[in-house]
Coordinates of C-alpha atoms in Angstrom, one line a residue:
M1 CA 96.2 102.2 81.7
A2 CA 100.2 102.4 80.9
P3 CA 101.9 104.7 78.9
D4 CA 103.0 104.0 74.8
T5 CA 106.9 103.9 74.9
T6 CA 107.3 103.4 71.1
H7 CA 109.4 107.0 71.7
L8 CA 112.2 105.2 73.3
A9 CA 112.9 104.4 70.1
L10 CA 114.0 107.2 69.1
P11 CA 118.2 107.6 68.7
F12 CA 118.1 110.0 72.0
F13 CA 118.2 107.3 73.8
D14 CA 120.7 103.8 74.6
A15 CA 119.8 99.7 75.3
P16 CA 120.2 100.9 79.2
H17 CA 117.4 103.6 78.2
R18 CA 115.2 100.9 77.5
A19 CA 116.1 97.9 79.2
M20 CA 114.8 100.5 82.3
A21 CA 111.5 101.6 80.3
A22 CA 109.2 97.9 80.5
P23 CA 110.2 96.7 84.0
L24 CA 109.5 100.7 85.4
V25 CA 106.1 100.8 83.5
A26 CA 104.8 97.5 84.8
W27 CA 106.8 98.6 88.2
A28 CA 104.9 101.8 88.6
T29 CA 101.4 100.1 87.0
A30 CA 101.4 97.9 89.7
Q31 CA 101.2 100.4 92.8
Q32 CA 98.6 101.2 94.5
V33 CA 99.1 104.3 97.4
D34 CA 96.3 105.8 99.2
E35 CA 97.5 109.4 98.8
S36 CA 94.6 111.0 100.6
D37 CA 97.2 112.6 103.4
D38 CA 99.7 113.7 101.0
R39 CA 102.6 113.8 103.5
Q40 CA 102.1 109.6 104.9
A41 CA 101.8 108.8 100.6
C42 CA 105.0 110.5 100.0
R43 CA 106.9 109.1 102.7
E44 CA 105.2 105.1 101.5
W45 CA 106.3 106.6 98.0
V46 CA 109.6 107.1 99.0
R47 CA 109.7 103.2 100.7
R48 CA 108.9 101.6 97.0
L49 CA 110.7 103.3 94.9
G50 CA 113.6 102.7 97.6
D51 CA 112.2 98.7 97.1
G52 CA 112.2 99.3 93.8
G53 CA 115.4 100.2 93.0
W54 CA 114.5 103.4 91.6
L55 CA 115.7 105.8 93.6
R56 CA 119.3 104.6 92.6
Y57 CA 119.3 106.6 89.5
C58 CA 119.1 109.6 92.2
V59 CA 123.1 109.1 92.9
P60 CA 126.0 107.7 90.9
A61 CA 127.2 104.2 91.2
A62 CA 130.1 104.9 93.7
F63 CA 127.6 105.9 95.9
G64 CA 124.7 102.5 95.6
G65 CA 122.7 104.0 92.3
A66 CA 122.1 102.4 88.8
L67 CA 124.4 104.6 86.9
P68 CA 128.1 105.7 86.8
Q69 CA 126.7 109.7 86.7
L70 CA 123.2 110.8 87.3
D71 CA 121.6 110.9 83.7
S72 CA 119.4 112.6 81.8
R73 CA 117.5 110.8 80.3
A74 CA 117.2 108.5 82.2
L75 CA 115.6 111.3 85.0
V76 CA 113.4 111.9 82.3
I77 CA 112.3 108.3 81.7
L78 CA 111.2 107.7 85.7
R79 CA 109.8 111.5 86.0
E80 CA 107.6 110.9 82.3
T81 CA 106.2 107.4 83.9
L82 CA 105.5 108.2 87.3
A83 CA 103.9 111.4 86.3
F84 CA 101.7 108.8 84.1
H85 CA 101.0 107.4 87.0
S86 CA 100.8 109.3 90.0
P87 CA 102.0 112.9 90.7
L88 CA 103.1 112.6 94.2
A89 CA 105.2 109.7 93.6
D90 CA 106.7 111.7 90.6
F91 CA 107.2 114.5 93.0
A92 CA 108.3 112.3 95.4
F93 CA 111.5 110.7 93.5
A94 CA 112.1 114.1 91.6
M95 CA 112.8 115.3 94.9
Q96 CA 114.9 112.8 96.4
G97 CA 117.6 113.9 93.4
L98 CA 117.5 117.3 93.5
G99 CA 117.9 117.2 97.4
S100 CA 121.2 115.3 97.0
G101 CA 122.0 116.8 93.4
A102 CA 124.2 119.6 95.2
I103 CA 126.6 117.0 97.5
T104 CA 126.7 114.6 94.4
L105 CA 127.9 117.5 92.4
A106 CA 130.2 119.4 95.3
G107 CA 130.1 117.3 98.2
T108 CA 133.5 115.9 100.5
P109 CA 133.8 111.9 100.7
E110 CA 132.7 111.7 104.1
Q111 CA 129.0 114.2 103.7
Q112 CA 128.4 112.0 100.1
A113 CA 129.4 108.4 102.0
H114 CA 126.9 109.7 104.9
Y115 CA 123.6 110.6 103.1
L116 CA 124.2 109.1 98.9
P117 CA 123.4 105.6 99.8
A118 CA 120.7 106.7 102.3
V119 CA 119.1 108.5 99.7
A120 CA 119.3 105.2 96.9
R121 CA 117.9 103.2 99.4
G122 CA 115.0 105.4 100.6
D123 CA 116.3 105.6 104.2
K124 CA 117.0 109.2 104.5
I125 CA 114.2 112.5 102.7
A126 CA 116.5 115.2 101.0
A127 CA 115.0 118.7 100.7
F128 CA 116.5 121.4 98.5
A129 CA 116.2 124.9 100.1
L130 CA 116.6 128.0 98.0
S131 CA 113.2 130.4 98.0
E132 CA 112.7 132.5 100.4
P133 CA 109.1 135.1 100.6
D134 CA 111.1 137.6 99.1
A135 CA 113.5 135.8 97.0
G136 CA 112.7 133.1 94.8
S137 CA 113.2 133.7 90.4
D138 CA 115.8 136.7 92.6
A139 CA 118.6 134.2 95.0
G140 CA 120.8 137.1 95.2
A141 CA 117.5 138.6 97.1
M142 CA 117.9 136.4 100.2
Q143 CA 118.2 137.2 103.5
T144 CA 118.6 133.7 105.1
I145 CA 122.1 134.4 106.7
A146 CA 124.8 132.1 107.6
N147 CA 127.7 133.2 110.6
F148 CA 130.9 131.3 111.6
D149 CA 130.9 131.4 115.5
H150 CA 134.1 132.7 116.8
S151 CA 135.2 130.2 118.9
T152 CA 138.3 127.6 118.1
G153 CA 137.5 124.4 118.0
A154 CA 140.1 121.3 118.9
E155 CA 142.3 122.1 115.9
G156 CA 142.1 125.7 116.1
K157 CA 139.1 125.9 113.5
N158 CA 135.8 127.1 113.4
D159 CA 133.3 124.8 114.8
S160 CA 129.8 125.7 114.1
I161 CA 128.2 128.1 112.2
F162 CA 124.7 129.7 113.1
L163 CA 121.7 130.1 110.3
N164 CA 119.4 132.5 111.0
G165 CA 116.4 133.7 108.4
T166 CA 113.5 131.9 106.3
K167 CA 113.5 129.8 103.8
T168 CA 109.4 129.0 102.6
W169 CA 108.1 127.0 99.4
I170 CA 110.3 124.0 100.7
S171 CA 109.1 121.4 98.9
N172 CA 109.7 118.0 101.5
G173 CA 109.6 120.9 104.1
G174 CA 109.0 119.0 107.6
L175 CA 109.1 115.7 105.6
A176 CA 113.1 115.3 104.8
D177 CA 116.0 113.8 107.3
F178 CA 117.8 116.7 105.7
Y179 CA 118.3 120.0 103.8
C180 CA 120.7 121.6 101.5
V181 CA 120.0 124.9 102.5
F182 CA 122.3 128.0 100.6
A183 CA 122.4 131.0 102.8
K184 CA 124.5 134.3 102.2
T185 CA 128.2 134.4 104.0
D186 CA 128.6 137.8 102.3
M187 CA 125.1 140.1 102.5
A188 CA 126.7 142.8 99.8
A189 CA 127.9 140.0 96.9
G190 CA 124.8 139.5 96.1
T191 CA 124.4 135.9 94.6
R192 CA 128.4 136.0 94.7
G193 CA 127.6 136.2 98.6
I194 CA 126.0 132.3 98.6
T195 CA 126.9 129.2 100.1
A196 CA 125.2 125.8 100.9
F197 CA 124.8 123.9 104.0
I198 CA 123.1 120.4 104.9
V199 CA 121.2 120.8 108.3
D200 CA 119.7 117.6 109.2
A201 CA 116.2 118.0 110.4
D202 CA 117.1 117.8 114.1
A203 CA 119.4 120.0 114.1
P204 CA 118.4 123.1 116.6
G205 CA 117.2 126.0 115.8
L206 CA 115.2 124.6 113.3
D207 CA 111.7 125.0 112.8
A208 CA 109.2 123.0 109.5
S209 CA 106.3 123.1 111.0
E210 CA 104.2 126.1 109.2
H211 CA 103.2 123.5 106.7
I212 CA 101.4 125.3 103.3
A213 CA 98.6 123.8 101.8
V214 CA 98.0 124.1 97.8
M215 CA 95.8 123.5 95.1
A216 CA 97.0 120.2 94.1
P217 CA 98.4 118.7 97.9
H218 CA 102.4 118.7 98.2
P219 CA 104.5 118.5 100.8
L220 CA 105.3 122.1 101.2
A221 CA 106.7 124.1 104.7
T222 CA 108.1 127.9 105.9
L223 CA 111.5 126.8 107.0
Q224 CA 112.7 129.3 110.5
F225 CA 116.3 129.2 110.9
R226 CA 116.5 130.6 114.7
Q227 CA 120.4 130.5 115.6
C228 CA 120.1 126.6 114.0
R229 CA 123.5 124.8 114.8
V230 CA 125.2 123.1 112.6
P231 CA 129.1 121.6 112.2
A232 CA 131.2 123.6 110.3
S233 CA 131.1 120.3 108.4
A234 CA 128.2 120.7 107.2
Q235 CA 129.9 123.5 104.9
L236 CA 128.3 122.1 101.6
G237 CA 131.3 123.0 98.6
P238 CA 133.3 126.2 98.3
L239 CA 132.8 129.3 100.2
H240 CA 130.6 131.7 98.8
G241 CA 130.3 128.5 96.3
G242 CA 126.8 128.5 96.2
F243 CA 125.0 130.3 94.0
K244 CA 126.9 128.6 91.3
L245 CA 125.9 125.7 93.0
A246 CA 122.6 125.3 93.2
M247 CA 122.0 126.7 89.1
Q248 CA 124.2 123.6 88.4
T249 CA 121.4 121.6 90.8
L250 CA 118.7 123.0 88.7
D251 CA 120.0 122.7 85.8
I252 CA 121.0 119.4 85.8
F253 CA 116.8 118.1 86.7
R254 CA 115.3 121.1 84.4
A255 CA 114.9 118.5 81.4
S256 CA 113.2 116.2 84.4
V257 CA 110.6 119.0 84.6
A258 CA 109.8 118.7 81.6
G259 CA 109.8 114.9 81.6
A260 CA 107.0 115.2 84.1
A261 CA 104.6 117.4 82.7
L262 CA 105.2 114.9 79.9
G263 CA 103.8 112.0 81.4
F264 CA 101.1 115.0 83.0
A265 CA 100.1 115.2 79.4
R266 CA 100.3 111.9 77.9
R267 CA 98.3 110.8 80.6
A268 CA 95.1 113.8 79.8
L269 CA 95.5 112.5 76.0
A270 CA 94.6 108.7 76.8
E271 CA 92.4 110.1 79.4
A272 CA 90.4 111.9 76.6
V273 CA 91.2 109.1 73.1
A274 CA 89.8 106.4 76.1
H275 CA 86.5 108.9 77.2
A276 CA 85.9 109.9 73.2
R277 CA 85.9 106.3 71.6
Q278 CA 83.3 105.4 74.6
R279 CA 81.5 108.3 75.1
R280 CA 77.7 108.5 72.9
M281 CA 76.0 111.4 71.8
F282 CA 74.1 111.9 69.1
G283 CA 73.9 107.7 68.2
Q284 CA 77.3 107.9 67.4
T285 CA 80.7 108.2 69.6
L286 CA 82.3 111.2 70.9
A287 CA 85.2 110.1 68.3
D288 CA 83.2 109.8 65.7
F289 CA 83.1 113.2 66.0
Q290 CA 85.4 115.5 63.2
L291 CA 85.7 118.8 65.6
T292 CA 86.8 115.3 68.6
Q293 CA 88.9 114.1 65.9
A294 CA 90.5 117.2 65.4
K295 CA 91.3 118.0 69.4
I296 CA 92.9 114.5 69.7
G297 CA 94.8 115.5 66.4
E298 CA 96.3 119.2 68.3
M299 CA 96.8 117.0 71.5
A300 CA 98.7 114.6 70.1
A301 CA 101.1 117.7 67.7
L302 CA 101.6 119.3 71.7
V303 CA 103.0 116.7 72.9
D304 CA 105.3 115.2 70.7
A305 CA 107.1 118.9 70.2
A306 CA 107.3 119.3 74.2
A307 CA 108.8 115.2 74.2
L308 CA 111.5 116.1 71.6
L309 CA 112.7 119.1 72.9
T310 CA 112.6 117.2 76.3
Y311 CA 114.3 114.5 74.9
R312 CA 117.3 117.1 72.9
A313 CA 117.7 118.6 76.4
A314 CA 118.1 115.0 78.4
W315 CA 120.9 113.8 75.6
L316 CA 122.9 117.1 75.0
R317 CA 123.5 117.7 78.7
D318 CA 124.3 113.3 78.4
V319 CA 126.2 113.7 75.9
A320 CA 127.3 117.1 74.8
A321 CA 128.5 116.9 79.0
A322 CA 132.1 116.4 77.7
A323 CA 132.2 119.4 75.4
C324 CA 131.9 121.0 78.4
D325 CA 135.6 120.7 79.5
N326 CA 137.1 121.8 75.8
A327 CA 137.8 125.1 74.5
Q328 CA 133.9 125.2 73.8
G329 CA 133.3 124.3 76.9
A330 CA 131.4 127.9 77.4
D331 CA 129.3 127.3 74.3
A332 CA 128.7 123.6 75.3
W333 CA 126.8 125.1 78.5
R334 CA 124.7 127.5 77.3
E335 CA 123.5 125.5 74.4
R336 CA 122.7 123.1 76.9
S337 CA 121.3 125.4 79.6
V338 CA 118.4 127.3 76.9
A339 CA 117.8 123.6 75.2
A340 CA 116.2 122.7 79.0
A341 CA 115.1 125.5 79.2
M342 CA 113.1 125.0 76.0
A343 CA 111.9 122.1 77.1
K344 CA 111.1 123.1 80.5
M345 CA 108.8 125.6 78.8
I346 CA 107.2 124.5 76.5
A347 CA 106.5 121.1 78.0
T348 CA 105.2 122.9 80.9
E349 CA 103.1 125.1 79.1
N350 CA 102.2 122.3 76.5
A351 CA 100.9 119.9 78.8
Q352 CA 98.4 122.8 80.5
R353 CA 97.1 122.9 77.0
V354 CA 96.7 119.2 76.7
I355 CA 95.3 118.8 79.5
D356 CA 92.7 122.6 79.0
M357 CA 91.7 120.3 76.2
A358 CA 91.3 116.8 77.8
L359 CA 89.3 118.7 80.4
Q360 CA 86.5 120.4 78.5
M361 CA 86.3 117.3 75.9
H362 CA 85.1 115.4 79.1
G363 CA 82.0 118.1 79.9
G364 CA 80.9 117.7 83.1
L365 CA 82.4 115.3 84.2
G366 CA 86.2 117.3 84.0
V367 CA 85.0 119.6 86.5
K368 CA 84.3 116.5 89.0
V369 CA 86.5 116.2 92.3
G370 CA 88.1 112.9 91.8
T371 CA 88.3 112.2 88.3
R372 CA 92.2 112.1 86.4
V373 CA 91.6 114.9 84.4
E374 CA 90.6 117.1 87.1
S375 CA 93.1 116.0 89.4
L376 CA 95.7 116.2 85.9
Y377 CA 94.4 120.0 85.6
R378 CA 95.4 120.9 89.3
D379 CA 98.6 119.4 89.3
I380 CA 100.5 120.6 85.7
R381 CA 100.0 124.4 87.1
A382 CA 103.0 124.9 89.4
L383 CA 105.4 122.9 87.3
R384 CA 105.0 125.9 85.0
I385 CA 106.3 128.1 88.4
Y386 CA 108.6 126.1 90.1
E387 CA 112.3 125.6 89.1
G388 CA 112.1 128.3 87.0
A389 CA 109.1 129.9 85.9
T390 CA 108.3 130.2 81.7
E391 CA 109.1 133.9 82.1
V392 CA 112.5 132.7 83.1
Q393 CA 113.3 130.9 81.2
Q394 CA 112.4 132.9 78.6
L395 CA 114.7 135.3 79.9
I396 CA 117.1 132.8 79.4
I397 CA 116.6 132.0 75.8
G398 CA 115.9 135.1 74.5
K399 CA 119.0 136.6 76.2
T400 CA 121.6 133.8 74.4
V401 CA 119.4 135.2 71.2
L402 CA 120.5 138.6 71.2
Q403 CA 124.1 137.6 72.6
G404 CA 124.3 135.7 69.8

């Protein structure tokens, strides 16, 4: 089963986006990965995505990437296509981008040269460590702290940083080769006291062995930092600039979360149509019933509504990005952030509805473990929470509307 790509004719997309679609669909359709072990499957997907050249869309061309800079529309197309075929393939791709995005945005030339080409090849697995047990949507409440070593190195500078605290719900936790970790460097300053650091998986004092099992298996873990020592060169971006960097990173990839939800929804719709056409009852197919036709029509409209918001958000980020550098920069930034929030909210919520209707249409088969609609039902649920829950997106949109 292959996804329809006629939507790429919409004016949101350019020739390079359309050129990548056909080989991507062919490649994804041909992949067969045993996903019974989610951690092993993710390693395999990273390897295959790297060998196939698709991870090159996670980094800029200067470091082995496919395009001059991170392109939101390319990320959406990739995630939508991969999610249609395999949620784990989408997960593996997305985390390579999200986990290294802060390095792309704020890394030193040395940091970028060391990590980004390896991410593009699939040689290093990346992770993004922001959430804590008591600091999810409220990042300012984080308790993980970074202390600079007061002893001096050969050049009279602090030569070590010690991290202490806990991060949880970390995708690729225990699997990643490095983590972009956000920690307090000023406990009294809230979000203004957060700094980012690159922590290699073998850093002394880092324990990533506590894995988290969830309803749709994905590699997640809790990270414990106990006097975890990293060199001063591991600081990522400016001191106390971590919160802004985290938000900028999430902003790049938020539309791609909507793309993943769109891929799930398109697959559910395709499964529902195929089932309705072949399932016979009362002397006709399920598709012959007007109630079925009405449901299919509603599902298709929900998918298209989500798609248009998703593609608009990605286009705004790519094409309108230059406006953020001029006098209208604040307005342009607000416009694209709100568009991404709308896309993430509507795409994930609509996908949940479409998948639920597809499952209902399958009847008993819909809840049988191992069927595609059953797994989609579990896979979609997390997307309404991670990288900004639906309620957070509503707040972003509502506040902006009220501010005029």
